[in-house]
Amino acid sequence: MSKLIVSLSPHAHGSDTVEKNMYGVIIALVPALLVSLFYFGLGSAIVLATSVIACVLFEWAITKYILKREKVTICDGSAILTGLLLGFNLPSNLPIWIIIIGALFAIGVGKMTFGGLGQNIFNPALLGRAFLLVSFPAQMTSWPVAGQLTSYLDAETGATPLAIMKTAIKTGDASLLDQLPSATHLLLGSNPTGGLGTIGEVCALALLLGLAYMLWKKIITWHIPVSIIATVFVFSGLLHLANPIYADPFAEILTGGLMLGAIFMATDYVTSPMTGKGQLIYGVAIGLLTVVIRNWGSYPEGMSFAILIMNAFTPLINTYIKPKRFGEVVSKNG
């Protein structure tokens, strides 16, 4: 007589795995990677290779010799992805030793201190970038100008669109915004008037291609990126209508790390809310914080700090925004 064995839920298993999703995001980053190699050349290759190798080696060493775990998780793609995203948030002329410090902080403090993948509170790559920005502000805000395909440490630097926007607000001179590249230049990634920004933020179109791929493969949902971009567009549009010293909404969404952050950083599985409603709240808050920091904060860019702030609120959002429990009895009034 055969026995009926009933195991604990879940009883149905999907085809998604950590490796599949991590490498899916890496594939989505390929268009932006190719664009960065075109614009930054050797500088981009050195920064990204250093960041990825350092992140993988630090995760391997910490897992094996500090946490003393038998299973090393460097093949699941998470360390590679952290290295790529950290590199995408750095200028292409950043010295190698600073990149290594950032990788150590991202993996060692941002990820492994909390127990590894799935347990970290903050996005490791953004935490590494924020640490470097506070520790090495001069090196982290030196931007190579367009057209230097092999630029590295000796690159000529220039002001980014975000810096121009910030100067216009500080001086109250709206005419400075005329120096901004056109929407077409911002969409395609070229800036004939100054610096390009970080490696991964230069071409909005390449990032949007990555978004389309991840939505097609159902790696992420639309809730977070759309709510962030829409909130920034509306809020910055209202500011622009109220006072022309604030940049128009198209400039706001196409400059800096907004697209990179909204598509690839804020959508991190571990540090973002689980429900669609929670993700919308999370995205709107990030959009509002980004505009506030950009326009009234000390730094021209606010995307990284906005995401990290909302990472801290993710557990609270998950607590109060929950899906209906299976079998829950709804009370009837009257």
Coordinates of C-alpha atoms in Angstrom, one line a residue:
M1 CA 0.0 0.0 0.0
S2 CA 1.5 3.3 -1.0
K3 CA 1.6 6.2 1.4
L4 CA 0.4 9.7 0.6
I5 CA 3.2 12.1 1.7
V6 CA 2.2 15.8 2.2
S7 CA 5.1 18.2 2.5
L8 CA 5.2 21.8 3.6
S9 CA 4.3 24.5 1.2
P10 CA 5.1 25.7 -1.4
H11 CA 3.9 22.8 -3.5
A12 CA 4.4 24.4 -6.9
H13 CA 7.8 25.5 -8.0
G14 CA 8.6 28.1 -10.6
S15 CA 11.5 28.1 -13.1
D16 CA 13.1 31.2 -11.5
T17 CA 16.4 30.8 -9.8
V18 CA 18.9 33.2 -8.2
E19 CA 21.4 32.5 -11.0
K20 CA 18.8 32.9 -13.8
N21 CA 17.7 36.3 -12.5
M22 CA 21.2 37.6 -11.7
Y23 CA 22.5 36.7 -15.1
G24 CA 19.3 38.1 -16.7
V25 CA 20.1 41.5 -15.2
I26 CA 23.7 41.2 -16.3
I27 CA 22.4 40.6 -19.9
A28 CA 20.2 43.7 -19.6
L29 CA 23.2 45.8 -18.7
V30 CA 25.0 44.8 -21.9
P31 CA 23.7 47.7 -24.0
A32 CA 24.8 50.3 -21.4
L33 CA 28.2 48.4 -21.1
L34 CA 28.8 48.7 -24.8
V35 CA 27.9 52.4 -24.8
S36 CA 30.3 53.0 -21.9
L37 CA 33.1 51.3 -23.8
F38 CA 32.4 53.4 -26.9
Y39 CA 32.5 56.7 -24.9
F40 CA 35.1 55.9 -22.3
G41 CA 37.2 53.2 -23.9
L42 CA 40.1 52.0 -21.8
G43 CA 38.9 53.9 -18.7
S44 CA 35.5 52.1 -18.7
A45 CA 37.1 48.7 -19.2
I46 CA 39.7 49.2 -16.4
V47 CA 37.1 50.4 -13.9
L48 CA 34.5 47.7 -14.6
A49 CA 37.0 44.9 -14.7
T50 CA 38.6 46.0 -11.5
S51 CA 35.3 46.4 -9.8
V52 CA 33.9 43.0 -10.9
I53 CA 37.2 41.1 -10.1
A54 CA 37.5 42.8 -6.7
C55 CA 33.9 42.1 -5.7
V56 CA 34.1 38.4 -6.7
L57 CA 37.5 37.9 -4.8
F58 CA 36.3 39.7 -1.7
E59 CA 33.1 37.6 -1.6
W60 CA 35.1 34.4 -2.0
A61 CA 37.6 35.3 0.7
I62 CA 35.0 36.5 3.2
T63 CA 32.8 33.4 2.6
K64 CA 35.7 31.0 2.9
Y65 CA 38.0 32.4 5.5
I66 CA 35.9 34.7 7.7
L67 CA 32.4 33.1 7.6
K68 CA 34.0 29.7 7.1
R69 CA 31.2 28.4 4.9
E70 CA 31.8 25.3 2.8
K71 CA 29.6 26.6 -0.1
V72 CA 31.1 29.6 -1.9
T73 CA 28.4 31.6 -3.7
I74 CA 30.5 33.5 -6.3
C75 CA 29.0 31.5 -9.2
D76 CA 25.4 32.7 -8.6
G77 CA 26.1 35.9 -10.4
S78 CA 25.3 38.3 -7.5
A79 CA 29.0 39.3 -6.9
I80 CA 29.5 39.9 -10.6
L81 CA 26.3 42.0 -10.7
T82 CA 27.4 44.0 -7.7
G83 CA 30.7 44.7 -9.3
L84 CA 29.1 45.8 -12.5
L85 CA 26.6 48.1 -10.8
L86 CA 29.3 49.6 -8.6
G87 CA 31.5 50.2 -11.6
F88 CA 28.6 51.8 -13.5
N89 CA 28.3 54.3 -10.6
L90 CA 31.9 55.4 -10.8
P91 CA 33.7 57.9 -13.1
S92 CA 35.9 56.3 -15.8
N93 CA 39.1 57.9 -14.5
L94 CA 38.9 56.7 -10.9
P95 CA 42.2 55.3 -9.6
I96 CA 42.2 51.5 -9.2
W97 CA 43.0 51.5 -5.5
I98 CA 39.8 53.6 -4.8
I99 CA 37.7 51.1 -6.8
I100 CA 39.1 48.2 -4.7
I101 CA 38.2 50.0 -1.5
G102 CA 34.7 50.6 -2.8
A103 CA 34.3 46.9 -3.7
L104 CA 35.5 45.9 -0.3
F105 CA 33.0 48.1 1.4
A106 CA 30.2 47.0 -1.0
I107 CA 30.7 43.3 -0.4
G108 CA 32.2 43.3 3.1
V109 CA 30.0 45.8 4.7
G110 CA 27.0 46.1 2.4
K111 CA 26.4 42.4 1.8
M112 CA 28.4 39.9 3.9
T113 CA 28.1 41.7 7.2
F114 CA 24.4 41.0 7.1
G115 CA 24.9 37.3 6.2
G116 CA 25.2 37.4 2.4
L117 CA 22.7 37.5 -0.5
G118 CA 19.1 37.8 0.6
Q119 CA 19.8 39.3 4.0
N120 CA 21.4 42.7 3.3
I121 CA 19.3 45.7 4.1
F122 CA 20.9 48.2 1.7
N123 CA 21.9 47.8 -2.0
P124 CA 25.6 46.8 -1.7
A125 CA 26.7 48.6 -4.9
L126 CA 25.0 51.9 -3.9
L127 CA 26.4 51.6 -0.4
G128 CA 29.9 51.3 -1.9
R129 CA 29.3 54.3 -4.1
A130 CA 28.0 56.4 -1.2
F131 CA 31.0 55.5 0.9
L132 CA 33.4 56.5 -1.9
L133 CA 31.5 59.7 -2.5
V134 CA 31.8 60.8 1.1
S135 CA 35.4 59.5 1.5
F136 CA 36.9 60.7 -1.9
P137 CA 34.6 63.5 -3.1
A138 CA 37.2 65.1 -5.4
Q139 CA 38.0 61.9 -7.3
M140 CA 34.4 60.8 -7.4
T141 CA 33.2 64.1 -9.0
S142 CA 35.8 64.4 -11.7
W143 CA 34.2 63.7 -15.1
P144 CA 36.0 63.0 -18.4
V145 CA 34.6 65.1 -21.3
A146 CA 33.1 63.6 -24.4
G147 CA 35.2 62.3 -27.3
Q148 CA 38.1 60.8 -25.3
L149 CA 37.7 57.2 -26.2
T150 CA 40.9 56.1 -24.4
S151 CA 40.7 58.6 -21.5
Y152 CA 41.8 57.4 -18.1
L153 CA 43.8 59.1 -15.4
D154 CA 45.0 62.0 -17.6
A155 CA 41.5 62.8 -19.0
E156 CA 40.3 66.3 -19.5
T157 CA 37.3 66.9 -17.2
G158 CA 34.2 69.0 -17.5
A159 CA 30.9 70.0 -15.8
T160 CA 28.1 67.5 -16.1
P161 CA 24.5 68.5 -16.9
L162 CA 23.6 68.0 -13.2
A163 CA 26.4 70.4 -12.2
I164 CA 25.0 73.0 -14.6
M165 CA 21.5 72.5 -13.2
K166 CA 22.8 72.9 -9.7
T167 CA 24.7 76.1 -10.5
A168 CA 21.6 77.6 -12.1
I169 CA 19.6 77.0 -8.8
K170 CA 22.4 78.4 -6.6
T171 CA 22.9 81.5 -8.7
G172 CA 19.3 82.0 -9.6
D173 CA 20.4 82.3 -13.3
A174 CA 18.0 80.4 -15.5
S175 CA 20.0 81.3 -18.6
L176 CA 22.7 78.8 -17.5
L177 CA 20.3 76.0 -18.4
D178 CA 20.8 76.9 -22.0
Q179 CA 24.2 75.1 -21.7
L180 CA 22.4 71.8 -21.2
P181 CA 22.7 69.2 -24.0
S182 CA 19.5 68.6 -26.0
A183 CA 17.1 65.9 -25.1
T184 CA 18.4 63.9 -28.1
H185 CA 22.0 64.2 -26.8
L186 CA 20.9 63.1 -23.3
L187 CA 19.0 60.2 -24.7
L188 CA 21.9 58.9 -26.8
G189 CA 24.6 59.7 -24.3
S190 CA 26.7 62.4 -25.9
N191 CA 27.5 65.7 -24.2
P192 CA 29.4 68.0 -26.4
T193 CA 29.7 70.7 -23.8
G194 CA 31.2 68.9 -20.8
G195 CA 31.6 65.8 -18.7
L196 CA 29.6 62.6 -19.3
G197 CA 29.0 61.5 -15.7
T198 CA 29.5 58.0 -14.3
I199 CA 30.1 55.0 -16.6
G200 CA 26.6 53.6 -16.6
E201 CA 24.5 56.7 -16.7
V202 CA 25.5 58.3 -20.0
C203 CA 23.0 56.7 -22.4
A204 CA 19.3 56.7 -21.3
L205 CA 18.3 54.7 -24.4
A206 CA 20.7 51.8 -23.6
L207 CA 19.2 51.7 -20.1
L208 CA 15.7 51.7 -21.5
L209 CA 16.6 48.8 -23.7
G210 CA 17.7 46.9 -20.6
L211 CA 14.4 47.8 -18.9
A212 CA 12.5 46.4 -21.9
Y213 CA 14.5 43.2 -21.7
M214 CA 13.9 42.7 -18.0
L215 CA 10.1 43.3 -18.4
W216 CA 10.0 40.9 -21.3
K217 CA 11.8 38.2 -19.3
K218 CA 9.7 39.1 -16.2
I219 CA 12.8 39.6 -14.2
I220 CA 11.2 42.8 -12.7
T221 CA 7.8 44.4 -12.8
W222 CA 7.0 47.9 -14.0
H223 CA 5.9 49.3 -10.7
I224 CA 9.2 50.7 -9.3
P225 CA 10.9 52.2 -12.5
V226 CA 7.7 53.7 -13.8
S227 CA 6.7 55.2 -10.4
I228 CA 10.1 56.7 -9.9
I229 CA 10.4 58.2 -13.4
A230 CA 6.8 59.5 -13.4
T231 CA 7.1 61.1 -10.0
V232 CA 10.3 62.9 -10.9
F233 CA 8.8 64.0 -14.2
V234 CA 5.7 65.5 -12.5
F235 CA 7.4 67.0 -9.4
S236 CA 10.2 68.6 -11.5
G237 CA 7.7 69.8 -14.1
L238 CA 5.7 71.6 -11.4
L239 CA 9.0 73.2 -10.1
H240 CA 9.9 74.3 -13.6
L241 CA 6.5 75.9 -14.1
A242 CA 6.8 77.7 -10.8
N243 CA 10.4 79.0 -11.4
P244 CA 12.5 78.6 -14.6
I245 CA 15.7 78.2 -12.6
Y246 CA 14.7 74.6 -12.2
A247 CA 15.4 72.3 -15.2
D248 CA 12.5 71.0 -17.3
P249 CA 11.3 67.5 -16.5
F250 CA 12.9 65.9 -19.6
A251 CA 16.3 67.1 -18.5
E252 CA 15.7 65.8 -14.9
I253 CA 14.8 62.2 -16.0
L254 CA 17.5 62.0 -18.7
T255 CA 20.4 63.3 -16.7
G256 CA 22.5 61.8 -13.9
G257 CA 21.9 58.3 -12.5
L258 CA 18.1 58.5 -12.5
M259 CA 17.5 55.9 -15.2
L260 CA 20.3 53.7 -13.9
G261 CA 19.0 53.9 -10.4
A262 CA 15.3 53.5 -11.3
I263 CA 15.8 50.5 -13.6
F264 CA 18.7 48.6 -12.1
M265 CA 19.3 49.7 -8.5
A266 CA 15.9 50.4 -6.9
T267 CA 14.5 47.2 -8.3
D268 CA 16.9 45.0 -6.4
Y269 CA 14.9 42.0 -5.1
V270 CA 16.3 42.0 -1.6
T271 CA 16.0 45.7 -0.7
S272 CA 12.7 46.6 -2.4
P273 CA 9.1 45.9 -1.3
M274 CA 7.5 42.6 -2.2
T275 CA 4.0 43.8 -3.2
G276 CA 3.0 45.9 -6.2
K277 CA 1.3 48.5 -4.0
G278 CA 4.4 48.6 -1.7
Q279 CA 6.6 49.1 -4.8
L280 CA 4.5 52.0 -6.0
I281 CA 4.8 53.7 -2.6
Y282 CA 8.6 52.9 -2.6
G283 CA 9.0 54.3 -6.1
V284 CA 7.1 57.5 -5.5
A285 CA 9.1 58.2 -2.3
I286 CA 12.4 57.7 -4.1
G287 CA 11.3 60.0 -6.9
L288 CA 10.3 62.8 -4.4
L289 CA 13.5 62.4 -2.4
T290 CA 15.6 62.5 -5.6
V291 CA 14.1 65.8 -6.7
V292 CA 14.4 67.3 -3.2
I293 CA 18.1 66.3 -2.9
R294 CA 19.0 67.4 -6.4
N295 CA 17.4 70.8 -6.0
W296 CA 18.0 71.7 -2.4
G297 CA 20.7 69.3 -1.1
S298 CA 24.4 69.6 -1.1
Y299 CA 25.0 67.1 -3.9
P300 CA 23.9 67.6 -7.5
E301 CA 22.7 64.0 -7.6
G302 CA 20.2 62.5 -5.2
M303 CA 19.3 59.2 -6.7
S304 CA 21.7 57.0 -4.7
F305 CA 20.9 58.5 -1.4
A306 CA 17.1 58.4 -2.1
I307 CA 17.3 54.7 -2.8
L308 CA 19.4 54.0 0.3
I309 CA 17.0 55.9 2.5
M310 CA 14.0 54.0 1.1
N311 CA 15.9 50.7 1.5
A312 CA 15.7 51.3 5.2
F313 CA 11.9 51.7 5.0
T314 CA 11.4 48.5 2.9
P315 CA 10.8 46.3 6.0
L316 CA 8.2 48.8 7.3
I317 CA 6.5 48.9 3.9
N318 CA 6.4 45.1 3.8
T319 CA 4.9 45.0 7.3
Y320 CA 2.0 47.3 6.5
I321 CA 1.4 46.5 2.8
K322 CA 0.6 42.8 2.7
P323 CA -1.3 40.7 0.2
K324 CA -4.5 39.1 1.3
R325 CA -3.8 35.8 3.1
F326 CA -5.1 32.6 1.5
G327 CA -8.2 31.5 3.4
E328 CA -8.6 34.8 5.3
V329 CA -12.2 35.5 6.4
V330 CA -13.4 38.9 5.5
S331 CA -15.7 40.5 8.1
K332 CA -19.1 41.6 7.0
N333 CA -20.6 44.8 8.3
G334 CA -24.2 45.1 9.1

